[in-house]
PDB file of C-alpha atoms in Angstrom:
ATOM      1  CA  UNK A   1    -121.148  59.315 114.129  1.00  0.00           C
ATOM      2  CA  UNK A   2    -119.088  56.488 115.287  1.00  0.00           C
ATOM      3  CA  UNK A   3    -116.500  58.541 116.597  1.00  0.00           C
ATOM      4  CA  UNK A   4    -119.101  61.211 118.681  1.00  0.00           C
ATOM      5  CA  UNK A   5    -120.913  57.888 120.191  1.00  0.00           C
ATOM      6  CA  UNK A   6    -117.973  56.615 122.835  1.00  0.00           C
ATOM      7  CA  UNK A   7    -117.026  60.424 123.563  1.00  0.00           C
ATOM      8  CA  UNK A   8    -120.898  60.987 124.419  1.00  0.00           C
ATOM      9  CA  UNK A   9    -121.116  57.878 126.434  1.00  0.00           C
ATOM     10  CA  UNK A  10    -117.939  58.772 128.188  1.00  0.00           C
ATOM     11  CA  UNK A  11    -118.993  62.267 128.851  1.00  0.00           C
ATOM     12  CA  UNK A  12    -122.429  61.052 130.099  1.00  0.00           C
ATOM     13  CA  UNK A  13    -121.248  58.651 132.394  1.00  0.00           C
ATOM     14  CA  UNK A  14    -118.489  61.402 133.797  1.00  0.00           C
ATOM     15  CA  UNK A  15    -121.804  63.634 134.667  1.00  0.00           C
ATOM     16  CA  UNK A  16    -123.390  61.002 136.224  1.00  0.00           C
ATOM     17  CA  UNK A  17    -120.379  60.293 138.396  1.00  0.00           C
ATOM     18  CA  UNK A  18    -119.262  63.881 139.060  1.00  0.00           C
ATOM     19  CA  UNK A  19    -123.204  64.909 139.739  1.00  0.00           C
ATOM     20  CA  UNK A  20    -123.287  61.888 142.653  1.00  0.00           C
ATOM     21  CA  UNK A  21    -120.013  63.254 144.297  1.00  0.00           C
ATOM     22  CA  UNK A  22    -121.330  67.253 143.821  1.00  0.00           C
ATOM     23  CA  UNK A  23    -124.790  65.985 145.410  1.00  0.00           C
ATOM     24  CA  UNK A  24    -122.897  64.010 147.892  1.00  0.00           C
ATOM     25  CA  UNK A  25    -120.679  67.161 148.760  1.00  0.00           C
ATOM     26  CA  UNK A  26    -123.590  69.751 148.329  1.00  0.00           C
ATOM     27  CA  UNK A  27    -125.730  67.942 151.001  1.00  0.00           C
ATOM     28  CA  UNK A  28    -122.736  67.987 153.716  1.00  0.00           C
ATOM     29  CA  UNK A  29    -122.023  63.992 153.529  1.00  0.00           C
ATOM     30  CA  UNK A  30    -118.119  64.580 153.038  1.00  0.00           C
ATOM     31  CA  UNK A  31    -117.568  67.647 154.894  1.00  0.00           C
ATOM     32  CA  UNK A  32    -116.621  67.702 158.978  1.00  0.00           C
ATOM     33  CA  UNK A  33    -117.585  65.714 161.991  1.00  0.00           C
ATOM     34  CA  UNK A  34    -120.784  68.683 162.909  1.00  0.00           C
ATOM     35  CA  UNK A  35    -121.809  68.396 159.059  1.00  0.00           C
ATOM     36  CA  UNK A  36    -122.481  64.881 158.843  1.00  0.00           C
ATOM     37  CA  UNK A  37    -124.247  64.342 162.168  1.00  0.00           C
ATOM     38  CA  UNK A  38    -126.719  67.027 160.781  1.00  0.00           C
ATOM     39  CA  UNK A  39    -126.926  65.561 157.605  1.00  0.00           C
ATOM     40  CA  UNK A  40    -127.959  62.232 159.547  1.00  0.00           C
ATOM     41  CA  UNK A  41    -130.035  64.318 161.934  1.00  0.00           C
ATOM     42  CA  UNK A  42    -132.175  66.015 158.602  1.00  0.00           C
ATOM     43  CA  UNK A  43    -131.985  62.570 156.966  1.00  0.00           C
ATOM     44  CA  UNK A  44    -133.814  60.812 160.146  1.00  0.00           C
ATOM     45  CA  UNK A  45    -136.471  63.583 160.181  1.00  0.00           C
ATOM     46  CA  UNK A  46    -137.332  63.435 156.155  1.00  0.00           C
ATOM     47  CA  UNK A  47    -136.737  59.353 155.392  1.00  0.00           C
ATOM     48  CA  UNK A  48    -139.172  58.073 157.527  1.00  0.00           C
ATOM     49  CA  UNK A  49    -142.593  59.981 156.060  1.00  0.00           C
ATOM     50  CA  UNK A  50    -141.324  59.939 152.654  1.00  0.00           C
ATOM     51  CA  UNK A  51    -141.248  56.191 153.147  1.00  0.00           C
ATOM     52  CA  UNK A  52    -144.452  56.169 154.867  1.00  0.00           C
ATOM     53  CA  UNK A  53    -146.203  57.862 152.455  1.00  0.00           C
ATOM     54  CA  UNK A  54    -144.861  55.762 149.506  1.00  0.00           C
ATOM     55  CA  UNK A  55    -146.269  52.423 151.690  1.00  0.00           C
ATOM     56  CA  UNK A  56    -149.460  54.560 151.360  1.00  0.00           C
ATOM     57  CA  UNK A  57    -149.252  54.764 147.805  1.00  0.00           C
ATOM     58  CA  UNK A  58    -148.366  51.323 147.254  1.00  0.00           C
ATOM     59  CA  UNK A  59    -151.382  49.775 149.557  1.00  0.00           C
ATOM     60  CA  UNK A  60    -149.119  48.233 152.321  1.00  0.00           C
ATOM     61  CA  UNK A  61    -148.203  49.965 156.105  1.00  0.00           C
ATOM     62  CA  UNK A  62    -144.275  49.232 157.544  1.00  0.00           C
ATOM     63  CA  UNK A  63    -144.562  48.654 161.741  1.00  0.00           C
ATOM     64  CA  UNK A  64    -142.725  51.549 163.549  1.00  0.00           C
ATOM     65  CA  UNK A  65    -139.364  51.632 163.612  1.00  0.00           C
ATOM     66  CA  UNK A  66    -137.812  50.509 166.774  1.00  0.00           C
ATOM     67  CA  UNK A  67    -136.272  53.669 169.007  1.00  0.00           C
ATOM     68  CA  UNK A  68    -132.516  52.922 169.916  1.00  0.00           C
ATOM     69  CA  UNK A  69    -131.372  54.837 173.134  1.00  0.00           C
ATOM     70  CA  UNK A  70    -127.776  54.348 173.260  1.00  0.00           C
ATOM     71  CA  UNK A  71    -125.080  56.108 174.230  1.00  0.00           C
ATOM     72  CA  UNK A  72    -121.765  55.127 174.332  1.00  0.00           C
ATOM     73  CA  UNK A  73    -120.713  57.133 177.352  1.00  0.00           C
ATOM     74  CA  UNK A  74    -123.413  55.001 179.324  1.00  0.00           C
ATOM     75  CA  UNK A  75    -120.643  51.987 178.752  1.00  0.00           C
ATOM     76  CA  UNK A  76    -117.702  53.975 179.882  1.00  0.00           C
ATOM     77  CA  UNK A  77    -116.128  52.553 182.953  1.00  0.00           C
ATOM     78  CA  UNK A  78    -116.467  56.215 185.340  1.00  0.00           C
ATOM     79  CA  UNK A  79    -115.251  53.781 188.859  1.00  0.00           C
ATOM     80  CA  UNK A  80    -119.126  53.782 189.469  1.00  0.00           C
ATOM     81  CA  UNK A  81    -120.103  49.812 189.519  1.00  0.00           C
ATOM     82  CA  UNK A  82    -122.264  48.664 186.936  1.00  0.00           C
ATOM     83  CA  UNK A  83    -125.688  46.852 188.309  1.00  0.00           C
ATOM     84  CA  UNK A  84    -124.211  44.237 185.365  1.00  0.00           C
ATOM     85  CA  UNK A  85    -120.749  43.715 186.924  1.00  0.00           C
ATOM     86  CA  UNK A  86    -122.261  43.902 191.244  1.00  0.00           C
ATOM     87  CA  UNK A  87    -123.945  41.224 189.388  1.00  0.00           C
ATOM     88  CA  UNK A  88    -121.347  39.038 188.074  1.00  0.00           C
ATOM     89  CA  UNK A  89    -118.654  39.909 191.223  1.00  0.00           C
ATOM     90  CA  UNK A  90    -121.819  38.826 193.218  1.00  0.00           C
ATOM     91  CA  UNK A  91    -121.780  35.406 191.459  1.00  0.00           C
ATOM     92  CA  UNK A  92    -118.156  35.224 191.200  1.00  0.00           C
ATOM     93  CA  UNK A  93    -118.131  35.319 195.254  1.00  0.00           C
ATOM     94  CA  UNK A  94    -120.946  32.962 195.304  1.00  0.00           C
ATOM     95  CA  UNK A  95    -119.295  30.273 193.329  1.00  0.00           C
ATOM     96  CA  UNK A  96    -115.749  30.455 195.229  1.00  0.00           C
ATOM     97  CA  UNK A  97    -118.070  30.086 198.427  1.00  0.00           C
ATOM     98  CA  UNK A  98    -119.851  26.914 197.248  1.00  0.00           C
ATOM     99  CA  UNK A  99    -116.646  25.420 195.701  1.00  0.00           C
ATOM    100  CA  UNK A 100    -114.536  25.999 198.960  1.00  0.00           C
ATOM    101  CA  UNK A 101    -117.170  24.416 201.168  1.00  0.00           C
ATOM    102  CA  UNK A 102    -118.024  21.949 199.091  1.00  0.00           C
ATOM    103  CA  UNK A 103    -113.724  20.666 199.296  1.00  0.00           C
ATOM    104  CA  UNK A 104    -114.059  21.587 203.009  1.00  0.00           C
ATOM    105  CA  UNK A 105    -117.197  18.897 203.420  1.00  0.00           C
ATOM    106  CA  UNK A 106    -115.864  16.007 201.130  1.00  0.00           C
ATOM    107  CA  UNK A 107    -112.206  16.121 201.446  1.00  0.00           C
ATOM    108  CA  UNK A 108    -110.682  13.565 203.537  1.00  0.00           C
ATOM    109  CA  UNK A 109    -108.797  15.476 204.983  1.00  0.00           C
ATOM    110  CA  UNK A 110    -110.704  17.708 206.145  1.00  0.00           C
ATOM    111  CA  UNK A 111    -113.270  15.137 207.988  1.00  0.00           C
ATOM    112  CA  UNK A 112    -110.295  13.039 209.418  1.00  0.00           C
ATOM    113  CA  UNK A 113    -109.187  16.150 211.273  1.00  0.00           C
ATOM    114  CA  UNK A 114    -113.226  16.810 212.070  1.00  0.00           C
ATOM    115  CA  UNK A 115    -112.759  13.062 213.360  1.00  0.00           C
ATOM    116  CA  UNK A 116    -109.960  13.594 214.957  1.00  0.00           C
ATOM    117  CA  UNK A 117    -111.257  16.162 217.205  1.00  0.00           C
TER     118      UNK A 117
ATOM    119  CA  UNK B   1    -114.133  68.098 179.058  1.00  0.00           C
ATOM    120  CA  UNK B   2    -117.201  67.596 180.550  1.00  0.00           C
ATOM    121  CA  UNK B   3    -118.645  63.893 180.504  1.00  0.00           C
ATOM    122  CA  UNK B   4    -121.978  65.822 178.532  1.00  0.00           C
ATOM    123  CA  UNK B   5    -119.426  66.698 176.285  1.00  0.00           C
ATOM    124  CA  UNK B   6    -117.771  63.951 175.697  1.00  0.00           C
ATOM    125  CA  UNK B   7    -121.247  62.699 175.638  1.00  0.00           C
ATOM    126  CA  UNK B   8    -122.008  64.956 172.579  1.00  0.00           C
ATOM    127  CA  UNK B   9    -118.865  64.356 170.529  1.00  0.00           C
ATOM    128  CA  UNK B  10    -119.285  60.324 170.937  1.00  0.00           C
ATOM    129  CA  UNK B  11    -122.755  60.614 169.574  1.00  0.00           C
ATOM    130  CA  UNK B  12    -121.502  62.792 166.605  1.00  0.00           C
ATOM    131  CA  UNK B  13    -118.734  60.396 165.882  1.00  0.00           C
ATOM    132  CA  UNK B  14    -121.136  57.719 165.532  1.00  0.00           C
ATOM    133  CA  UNK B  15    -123.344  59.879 163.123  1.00  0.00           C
ATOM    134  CA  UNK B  16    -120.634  60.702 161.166  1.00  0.00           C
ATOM    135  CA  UNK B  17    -119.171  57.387 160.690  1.00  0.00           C
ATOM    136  CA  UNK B  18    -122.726  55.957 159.648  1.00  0.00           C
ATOM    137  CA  UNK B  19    -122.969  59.209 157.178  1.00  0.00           C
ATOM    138  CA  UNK B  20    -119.634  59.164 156.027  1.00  0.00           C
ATOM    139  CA  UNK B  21    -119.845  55.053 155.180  1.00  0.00           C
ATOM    140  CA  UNK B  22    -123.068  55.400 154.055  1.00  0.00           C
ATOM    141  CA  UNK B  23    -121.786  58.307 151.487  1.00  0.00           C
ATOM    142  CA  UNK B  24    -118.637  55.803 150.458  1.00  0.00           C
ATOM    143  CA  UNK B  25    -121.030  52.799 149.595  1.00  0.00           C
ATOM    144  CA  UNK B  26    -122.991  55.017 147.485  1.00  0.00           C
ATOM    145  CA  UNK B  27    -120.378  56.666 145.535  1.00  0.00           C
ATOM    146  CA  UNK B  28    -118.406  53.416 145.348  1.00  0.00           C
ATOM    147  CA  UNK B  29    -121.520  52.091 143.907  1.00  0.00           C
ATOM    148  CA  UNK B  30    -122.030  54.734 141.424  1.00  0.00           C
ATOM    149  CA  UNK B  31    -118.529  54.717 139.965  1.00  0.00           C
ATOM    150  CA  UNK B  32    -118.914  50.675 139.960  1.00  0.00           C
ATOM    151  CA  UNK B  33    -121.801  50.538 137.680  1.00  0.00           C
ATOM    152  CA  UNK B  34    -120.758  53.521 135.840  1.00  0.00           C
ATOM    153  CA  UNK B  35    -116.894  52.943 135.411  1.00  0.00           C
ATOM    154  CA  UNK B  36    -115.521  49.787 136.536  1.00  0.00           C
ATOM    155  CA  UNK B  37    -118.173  46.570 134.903  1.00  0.00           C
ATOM    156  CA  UNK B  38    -119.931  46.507 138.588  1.00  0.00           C
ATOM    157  CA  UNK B  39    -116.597  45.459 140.373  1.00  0.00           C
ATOM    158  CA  UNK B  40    -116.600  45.426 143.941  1.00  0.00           C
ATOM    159  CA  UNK B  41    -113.469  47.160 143.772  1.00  0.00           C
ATOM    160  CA  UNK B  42    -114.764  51.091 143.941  1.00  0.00           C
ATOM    161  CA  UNK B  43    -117.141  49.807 146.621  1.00  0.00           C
ATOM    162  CA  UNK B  44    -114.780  48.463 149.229  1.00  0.00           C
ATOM    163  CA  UNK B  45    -112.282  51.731 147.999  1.00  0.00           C
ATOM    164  CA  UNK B  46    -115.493  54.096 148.742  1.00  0.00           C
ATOM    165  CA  UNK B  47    -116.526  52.744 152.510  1.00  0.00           C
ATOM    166  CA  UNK B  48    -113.247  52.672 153.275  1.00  0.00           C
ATOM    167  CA  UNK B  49    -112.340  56.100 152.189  1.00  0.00           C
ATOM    168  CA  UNK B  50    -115.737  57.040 154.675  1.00  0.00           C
ATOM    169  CA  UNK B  51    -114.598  55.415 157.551  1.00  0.00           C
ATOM    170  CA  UNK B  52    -111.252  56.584 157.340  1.00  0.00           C
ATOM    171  CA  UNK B  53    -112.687  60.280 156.776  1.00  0.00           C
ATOM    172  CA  UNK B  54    -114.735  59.342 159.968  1.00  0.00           C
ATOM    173  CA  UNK B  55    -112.175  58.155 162.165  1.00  0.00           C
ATOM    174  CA  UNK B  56    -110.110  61.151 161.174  1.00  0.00           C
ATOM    175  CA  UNK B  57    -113.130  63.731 162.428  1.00  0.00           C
ATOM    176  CA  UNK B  58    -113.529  62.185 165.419  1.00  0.00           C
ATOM    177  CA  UNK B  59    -109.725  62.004 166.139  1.00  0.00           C
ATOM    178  CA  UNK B  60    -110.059  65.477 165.360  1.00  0.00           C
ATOM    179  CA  UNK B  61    -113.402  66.411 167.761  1.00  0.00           C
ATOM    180  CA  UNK B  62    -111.950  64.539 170.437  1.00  0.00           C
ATOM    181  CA  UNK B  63    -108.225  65.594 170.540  1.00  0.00           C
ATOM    182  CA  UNK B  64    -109.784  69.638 169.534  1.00  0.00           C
ATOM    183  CA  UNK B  65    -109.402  70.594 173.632  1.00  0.00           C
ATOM    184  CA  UNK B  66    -106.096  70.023 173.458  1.00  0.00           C
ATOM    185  CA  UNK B  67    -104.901  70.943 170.368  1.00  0.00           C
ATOM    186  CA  UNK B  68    -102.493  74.602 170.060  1.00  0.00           C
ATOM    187  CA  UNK B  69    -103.242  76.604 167.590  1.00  0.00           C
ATOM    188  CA  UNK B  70    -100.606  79.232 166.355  1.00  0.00           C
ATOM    189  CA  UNK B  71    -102.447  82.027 166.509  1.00  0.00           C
ATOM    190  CA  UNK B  72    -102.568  81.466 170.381  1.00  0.00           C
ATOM    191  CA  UNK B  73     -99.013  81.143 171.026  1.00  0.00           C
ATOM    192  CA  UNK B  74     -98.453  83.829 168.647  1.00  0.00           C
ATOM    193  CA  UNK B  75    -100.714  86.585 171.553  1.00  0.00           C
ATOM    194  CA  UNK B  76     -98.455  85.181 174.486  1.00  0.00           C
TER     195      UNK B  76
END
């Protein structure tokens, strides 16, 4: 009995183990690019009621999950000017403006030769 | 390749990585309790076998237009 015990214990934990990578495998998690985004496509459709309905069952309601629009591509610098960067040139220009007239008005130089005239 | 397209394949990179990390954490997890005394070893391994499986399919999808394939050269 002593002897079965470790090589039972070993063998159970193996089939715990190799049954979490077959179910992993089986449901398309470690396969190709296509595979996994429809694993996370099917996943997204089933997690959300199956969570829901659990919240039911337990007496408490989750708020709705916030939808996330993103696309990378949207970030991709195409030559097409961001409203973001007219933006930021906009202020850049701005500040350059203010800075330069604001040497202009109290350098010395500047008014001497305004004097001088 | 189309900007849709490229579209696409950015969007299924992103899916995959999530799955594929996701995947790693769990196994890692599973082999920590059930092998290695809840280490943290077999859990860093696992999500970084994913996202290296991840970056690899989406090297893979986004180099696949201009890949050669031998069967193609082979017709010409």
């Amino acid at each position: 009995m002593t002897k079965v015990l470790p090589v039972v214990k070993l063998a159970t934990k193996v089939a715990v183990a190799g049954g979490a990578v077959y179910v992993a495998y089986d449901s398309g998690l470690l396969g190709g690019g296509e595979e996994g985004a429809v694993a996370l496509s099917k996943a997204t459709a089933a997690i959300p009621p199956a969570v829901n309905e659990w919240a039911k069952y337990f007496g408490f309601e989750f708020p709705a999950a916030p939808k996330v629009e993103f696309s990378p591509v949207d970030a991709w610098n195409s030559g097409k000017p961001l409203w973001s960067t007219e933006c930021v040139m906009y202020l850049m220009l701005f500040n350059i403006n203010y800075v330069i007239n604001y040497a202009r008005l109290t350098s010395k130089t500047f008014q001497t030769s305004f004097t001088q005239e | 390749m189309s900007e849709q397209e490229l579209r696409q394949k950015w969007d299924r990179c992103l899916a995959d990585c999530a799955v594929k990390v996701g995947a790693g954490l769990g196994l890692g997890i599973v082999f920590s309790v059930v092998f290695f005394k809840r280490r943290t070893l077999p859990v860093a391994f696992g999500t970084g076998a994913g996202l290296g499986m991840a970056y690899s399919n989406c090297q893979n999808d986004l180099r696949s237009p201009y890949l050669l394939y031998s069967s193609d050269t082979k017709k010409q």
